[in-house]
Amino acid sequence: MSDAAALLRVRGFALKRSGDAKAEVEDLSFAIQARETLILLGDAGAGASAVMRFLAQVPDPGATLGGTIQIRDQPEQPLGKSRLDLRTAYLPGPHANILNPHESVVSQLALVIARKTHQPKASAAAELDLALQRLPGGPSLDALDQPPTRVAPEALAAGLLAAAMSQTPDLLLADDPLGQLSPAHARAFASALKAEQQRLGFAILYAALRADVARLLGGNLIVLRSGRLIEEGPVSRLATAQSHSYTQALFRASLPGDGLASVRAATRGEPLLRVQGVHLKLPGKVKDREKITFELRRGASLGLIGEIGSGRRSLTRALLGMEPLAAGRIVFDQVDIGVLSPAMMARLRRRVSFITGDDDALDPRMTIFDTVSEPLRAHLAMPRDSIAHNRDAALKRVGLAALPGSRTVASLAPFDRRRLQIARAIVSQPLLAVIDEPLHGLDAFAQSVVRDLLRNFRSNEGAAILFITSDFGLARAFCEDGLVFKDSRIVERGTMASLLRAPQDPHTRKLLEAVAALPVQSGTDIKPVAEDPVSSTQPPGG
Amino acid sequence: MWRIWLLAAAQFLGSLVGAILLVSLLPVIAHPPDGLWPFVTELAERFLKIGSGDFGRSAAGSPAMTSAWAAFPLTVQLLGLGVALALLMGISLGFLLSAPRAIRAAAPLLQIVTSVPVFLVGLALIWVATPSFHVITSADEPDLALSIMVRHGDWNSAWSAYFLPALTIGVAGAAHLQMSLRRAAAAAWMAPYRSGLRMMGLGLLDINLRFALPEIIAALLRDARGFILTLISATAIAEWIFHRNGAAVLFLNATASHDWAMATATLLLFAVFTLIVGFVGDLLASFIVPEDTL
Amino acid sequence: MSGSLSYFGAGRHVSNLEVVSRAAGVGGLGLLAVIVALNNVIARAPAGATYIAKRLLPPGSDAVMGSDALGRDIMSETVHALAVSFSSAAVSTAIAIFIGALAGFAAVRLPLRMGAAVRVISGILRMIPTLFLAVVLVALSSREFFAISVGLAICPEVFNAGFDRASSLARSRHAMYARASGIPGLTLLRRDLVYELRMNIVNVTGRALASSATILATISFFGFGAIPPHRDLGLLIAEAQTSYLSNWWCALFPALALVVLVLCARLAATDDSGQPS
């Protein structure tokens, strides 16, 4: 990376908190030029957030800074001694907690723009509107004039990007905004971000948890681990040839992985789940609602692939009798669930387990032992010795045996909670496992571990799997068959092999192309799809 | 929004009906007729009578609601003075003590002060005022209104009849208010959006004034019902200790003498008052910080 | 890139202030319980015994806390009254928790209409001050049952707190996933009760005890509560009302005892933020 005429040059950045034995960041040096992208890649706790906080000029009480900083041609100065003469804008991920939940997104973003650019709020709102119009297919200002909980993540991401652009920054501090988006939306967002970068000429400092983001954005890469620089270089070089084993592991973890080795190996007997002519009860009028029909055999795996709001989750809730059907019939384990009372339906659901990317899926008050033991007590009425034995075996399989069993779920990191969900699913001995975006919010290493655990679960437990995801790479790794959803309709269906080999529907092609490095067979008649809109204005759900 | 208000109005009317049913129960339970059906019949009759404004006659022979209504302005007056003092003391104390260091320093003192029952506060005020300011509390009901006492310079009467009782009520209200305020402030300080907005470039003052403060005010307004219940209890105690014949002490005396007509009338007045205050508080709170439900 | 959540106190950082406050509260209540248990040993005279010392003696060597207009030893009377107040408050607290809090939790699991009806009834009862409700219940029953009446009067508030808490737990995402995987309602109720009891029992009990002690003393002060010779602290203070301006010790020591009882209960219930409850 050339230092000539750098916009920003940092030497020996170090941050240590009082009371901590180890520094959060040690001796990190980097330089960024205008129009350049620098990615700080590493897992949670690698140190990128400390750099972000410093450059965003948010005081870190109790922290000692070391190192020097030079902005453009100005003299080099020690870190933290004075305000930085640099226009920065912060671009976070579109999770709902980033903004006040009671006030509209527009109001809050306009206030941020107004304060950063020293203009009245009304002018700031107008700037925001203009910036939104520049984003291809971006949401309207009215669509964002709602509390953040009512705005779809893609729309919120576009709003945050527009707010950052309105500040005409010299340096954009991007705190992994792509990590919260589905692959298709992430790809579109990355295109929009790069287009804005070319137009406005700002530099990007991007904090990433996963290497696939680096592939999307390009530029230069610094790999961090426990606050230290491990490796650096252009993304184009590091994506194909890494020197350090840690970097290799990060890039390997971001690959979609191999597909299923055997197809339909465990399918036998009657279908476990038969869905016949189902209409979902959805808000609003939907013309020509398609009747959904499919079946899932015992031990087989079916991917429900689509974006948020496409109807996958509504269908899953209907399959479990948790939502009413407008029409149709669902037979689960040879029982028509339409004739069951709520109590009997609840008994049927005992053979269903969930593994989700939702951090709130487990009761935070419960201990690790209680979380895994509960299905054994409640469903299988096992004696205590057996419960303890099965519980310990499951925890060992997922790598949580070393943690004290009396630790509460609330004290666990998301990675550990995800593994705990898998342990709970193991002991439940389910007929059907519903796996819903299981890698959401995890860093690269955690994702590779969870992937392995899920493969292990699939091959050992023999449960049929409904896999809900927007990532075709993930679906390919776990599913034999797939249903592609859009607007509560199935737009394409087939085996994963056929969907990959010859996708017919444009939406399917779009989802496929969003997954970088997905091996698609040669000779495929896939035309490059035009850059898709950044966002939809669908409310979150389904 | 209109759906929420409609629901709130329905809840208000439902609660009003419930309050009337509740007070109708008192005399029926006090002198229960034999058998379930006579009980239900008498309850229904009482409910309809009270619903149409007929509360019966008190033990003294006068219409119960008339006597209760006549005593209510004094209670409201004392309550009003108490509210003003409570807001003054409670809000300033609450904000002062919402900073973490201040909390740690003042916590032990605050614990002691808020543990003192209201009637002890009233007695303590008399104990301080009598020798220090020569205030004499009399068992006789004063004839004059506060404004007249002040105009004539009758400070002894003003203090014993109005200011000391109001101070008693105000201290109770301040204790409740500063606890509500600190809880609301603690929730606002810990809100997750603060760090995001800070990183995006908003200053602490902006975040506190624009986001935290409305949430704190809304939380206080939602607690209006609890606040007024505390003050009504304190008013009853203050009227008792300072020998004021307000509606609260009328209720206590009526209940003690089993004058259920009077007890019913006064209790309904307080229930409706609380209902109105709670309703208004919730409505105002929904303006300031809209929630999905009221 | 977000940190882990803290939730209902599980896994949260516990401040030193909270630890010290709770320990002081629980320790204080323990000490008071010992005093109450040994009240007949500690007090030098039985409850209500007159002319133990000269009338209206100030605190001194003859009477540590002085004597009242009937020559009753204030220290003995205070200790006996503390025993009555403490045990009455304990009865009221037990009623409030078993009928109020537990019922509040269980009511969420009732069929929709029943749960809503119970909630509405509780909401109506909360339109009148707890003190007034206690007075009404005493008047409808008898002064002998004043502790039970106060316990029942506190029930609506405790019930609502339990109901609201249980409702938020029932609506939570983890409860939704549990139901979706067939965990029975009884198991979820058991889960809620066990964990809420574990985490909050001291908190809830402390709050209920503080409320009970305050309301019991207040209604006794009004003359609705304890019946002589089993005076409680409120009645003792009421009797001292005619003379305390000149004979301050007649009211001060019972008042201090009452404040200490309420203070210890509130310290034991120090809330999640380490602030006084």
PDB file of C-alpha atoms in Angstrom, chain A residues 48-49 175-176 207-209 320 322 346 349-350 352-354 356 358 360-367 370 374-375 377-379 408 410-413 417 424, chain C residues 1-8 10-12 105 165 169 172-184 187-188 190-196 198-199:
ATOM      1  CA  ALA A  48     -11.406  -2.943  14.467  1.00  0.00           C
ATOM      2  CA  SER A  49     -14.154  -1.367  16.586  1.00  0.00           C
ATOM      3  CA  ASP A 175     -19.045  -0.863  10.565  1.00  0.00           C
ATOM      4  CA  ASP A 176     -19.924  -4.010   8.618  1.00  0.00           C
ATOM      5  CA  ALA A 207     -14.621  -3.308   9.600  1.00  0.00           C
ATOM      6  CA  ALA A 208     -15.541  -6.798   8.405  1.00  0.00           C
ATOM      7  CA  LEU A 209     -16.200 -10.072  10.176  1.00  0.00           C
ATOM      8  CA  LEU A 320     -46.475 -26.054  12.430  1.00  0.00           C
ATOM      9  CA  MET A 322     -49.104 -21.668  14.392  1.00  0.00           C
ATOM     10  CA  ALA A 346     -48.744 -28.930  20.725  1.00  0.00           C
ATOM     11  CA  ARG A 349     -44.760 -30.209  17.757  1.00  0.00           C
ATOM     12  CA  ARG A 350     -42.661 -32.090  20.276  1.00  0.00           C
ATOM     13  CA  VAL A 352     -39.911 -30.435  15.921  1.00  0.00           C
ATOM     14  CA  SER A 353     -36.699 -28.623  16.841  1.00  0.00           C
ATOM     15  CA  PHE A 354     -35.465 -25.169  15.971  1.00  0.00           C
ATOM     16  CA  THR A 356     -32.116 -20.216  14.385  1.00  0.00           C
ATOM     17  CA  ASP A 358     -32.118 -15.376  16.489  1.00  0.00           C
ATOM     18  CA  ASP A 360     -33.331 -14.431  21.626  1.00  0.00           C
ATOM     19  CA  ALA A 361     -34.421 -17.967  20.764  1.00  0.00           C
ATOM     20  CA  LEU A 362     -33.251 -19.326  24.110  1.00  0.00           C
ATOM     21  CA  ASP A 363     -34.514 -18.220  27.515  1.00  0.00           C
ATOM     22  CA  PRO A 364     -31.690 -16.033  28.852  1.00  0.00           C
ATOM     23  CA  ARG A 365     -32.508 -16.873  32.466  1.00  0.00           C
ATOM     24  CA  MET A 366     -31.964 -20.578  32.009  1.00  0.00           C
ATOM     25  CA  THR A 367     -28.680 -22.273  32.652  1.00  0.00           C
ATOM     26  CA  ASP A 370     -31.445 -26.585  32.066  1.00  0.00           C
ATOM     27  CA  GLU A 374     -35.703 -29.357  29.392  1.00  0.00           C
ATOM     28  CA  PRO A 375     -36.776 -31.283  26.253  1.00  0.00           C
ATOM     29  CA  ARG A 377     -37.741 -33.851  30.966  1.00  0.00           C
ATOM     30  CA  ALA A 378     -40.752 -32.376  29.219  1.00  0.00           C
ATOM     31  CA  HIS A 379     -41.026 -34.580  26.116  1.00  0.00           C
ATOM     32  CA  THR A 408     -26.874 -18.641  32.182  1.00  0.00           C
ATOM     33  CA  ALA A 410     -27.588 -14.429  29.010  1.00  0.00           C
ATOM     34  CA  SER A 411     -23.883 -14.632  29.813  1.00  0.00           C
ATOM     35  CA  LEU A 412     -23.063 -16.529  26.601  1.00  0.00           C
ATOM     36  CA  ALA A 413     -21.786 -15.022  23.362  1.00  0.00           C
ATOM     37  CA  ARG A 417     -25.866 -19.697  22.120  1.00  0.00           C
ATOM     38  CA  ARG A 424     -30.886 -28.794  22.562  1.00  0.00           C
TER      39      ARG A 424
ATOM     40  CA  MET C   1     -20.347  -6.209  16.152  1.00  0.00           C
ATOM     41  CA  SER C   2     -22.694  -5.794  19.110  1.00  0.00           C
ATOM     42  CA  GLY C   3     -21.970  -6.977  22.627  1.00  0.00           C
ATOM     43  CA  SER C   4     -23.970  -9.595  24.447  1.00  0.00           C
ATOM     44  CA  LEU C   5     -27.256  -8.619  26.001  1.00  0.00           C
ATOM     45  CA  SER C   6     -27.972  -8.554  29.694  1.00  0.00           C
ATOM     46  CA  TYR C   7     -31.501  -9.582  30.489  1.00  0.00           C
ATOM     47  CA  PHE C   8     -33.561  -9.555  33.656  1.00  0.00           C
ATOM     48  CA  ALA C  10     -29.174 -12.851  34.553  1.00  0.00           C
ATOM     49  CA  GLY C  11     -25.532 -12.581  33.657  1.00  0.00           C
ATOM     50  CA  ARG C  12     -25.429  -8.862  34.439  1.00  0.00           C
ATOM     51  CA  PHE C 105     -48.109 -15.544  37.041  1.00  0.00           C
ATOM     52  CA  ARG C 165     -43.998  -9.786  34.050  1.00  0.00           C
ATOM     53  CA  LEU C 169     -42.314 -13.517  29.277  1.00  0.00           C
ATOM     54  CA  SER C 172     -41.072 -13.198  24.377  1.00  0.00           C
ATOM     55  CA  ARG C 173     -39.377 -14.846  21.433  1.00  0.00           C
ATOM     56  CA  HIS C 174     -37.908 -17.641  23.506  1.00  0.00           C
ATOM     57  CA  ALA C 175     -41.390 -18.564  24.758  1.00  0.00           C
ATOM     58  CA  MET C 176     -42.623 -18.559  21.146  1.00  0.00           C
ATOM     59  CA  TYR C 177     -39.867 -20.931  20.084  1.00  0.00           C
ATOM     60  CA  ALA C 178     -40.512 -23.126  23.102  1.00  0.00           C
ATOM     61  CA  ARG C 179     -44.206 -23.391  22.227  1.00  0.00           C
ATOM     62  CA  ALA C 180     -43.346 -24.019  18.586  1.00  0.00           C
ATOM     63  CA  SER C 181     -41.281 -27.025  19.643  1.00  0.00           C
ATOM     64  CA  GLY C 182     -44.096 -28.386  21.825  1.00  0.00           C
ATOM     65  CA  ILE C 183     -42.909 -27.411  25.306  1.00  0.00           C
ATOM     66  CA  PRO C 184     -46.115 -27.669  27.380  1.00  0.00           C
ATOM     67  CA  THR C 187     -43.399 -26.562  31.786  1.00  0.00           C
ATOM     68  CA  LEU C 188     -43.182 -22.927  30.728  1.00  0.00           C
ATOM     69  CA  ARG C 190     -42.683 -23.973  35.978  1.00  0.00           C
ATOM     70  CA  ARG C 191     -39.736 -22.405  34.179  1.00  0.00           C
ATOM     71  CA  ASP C 192     -41.038 -18.908  34.844  1.00  0.00           C
ATOM     72  CA  LEU C 193     -41.830 -19.556  38.494  1.00  0.00           C
ATOM     73  CA  VAL C 194     -38.538 -21.256  39.260  1.00  0.00           C
ATOM     74  CA  TYR C 195     -36.402 -18.607  37.632  1.00  0.00           C
ATOM     75  CA  GLU C 196     -38.408 -15.634  38.777  1.00  0.00           C
ATOM     76  CA  ARG C 198     -34.708 -17.589  42.185  1.00  0.00           C
ATOM     77  CA  MET C 199     -33.914 -14.173  40.795  1.00  0.00           C
TER      78      MET C 199
END
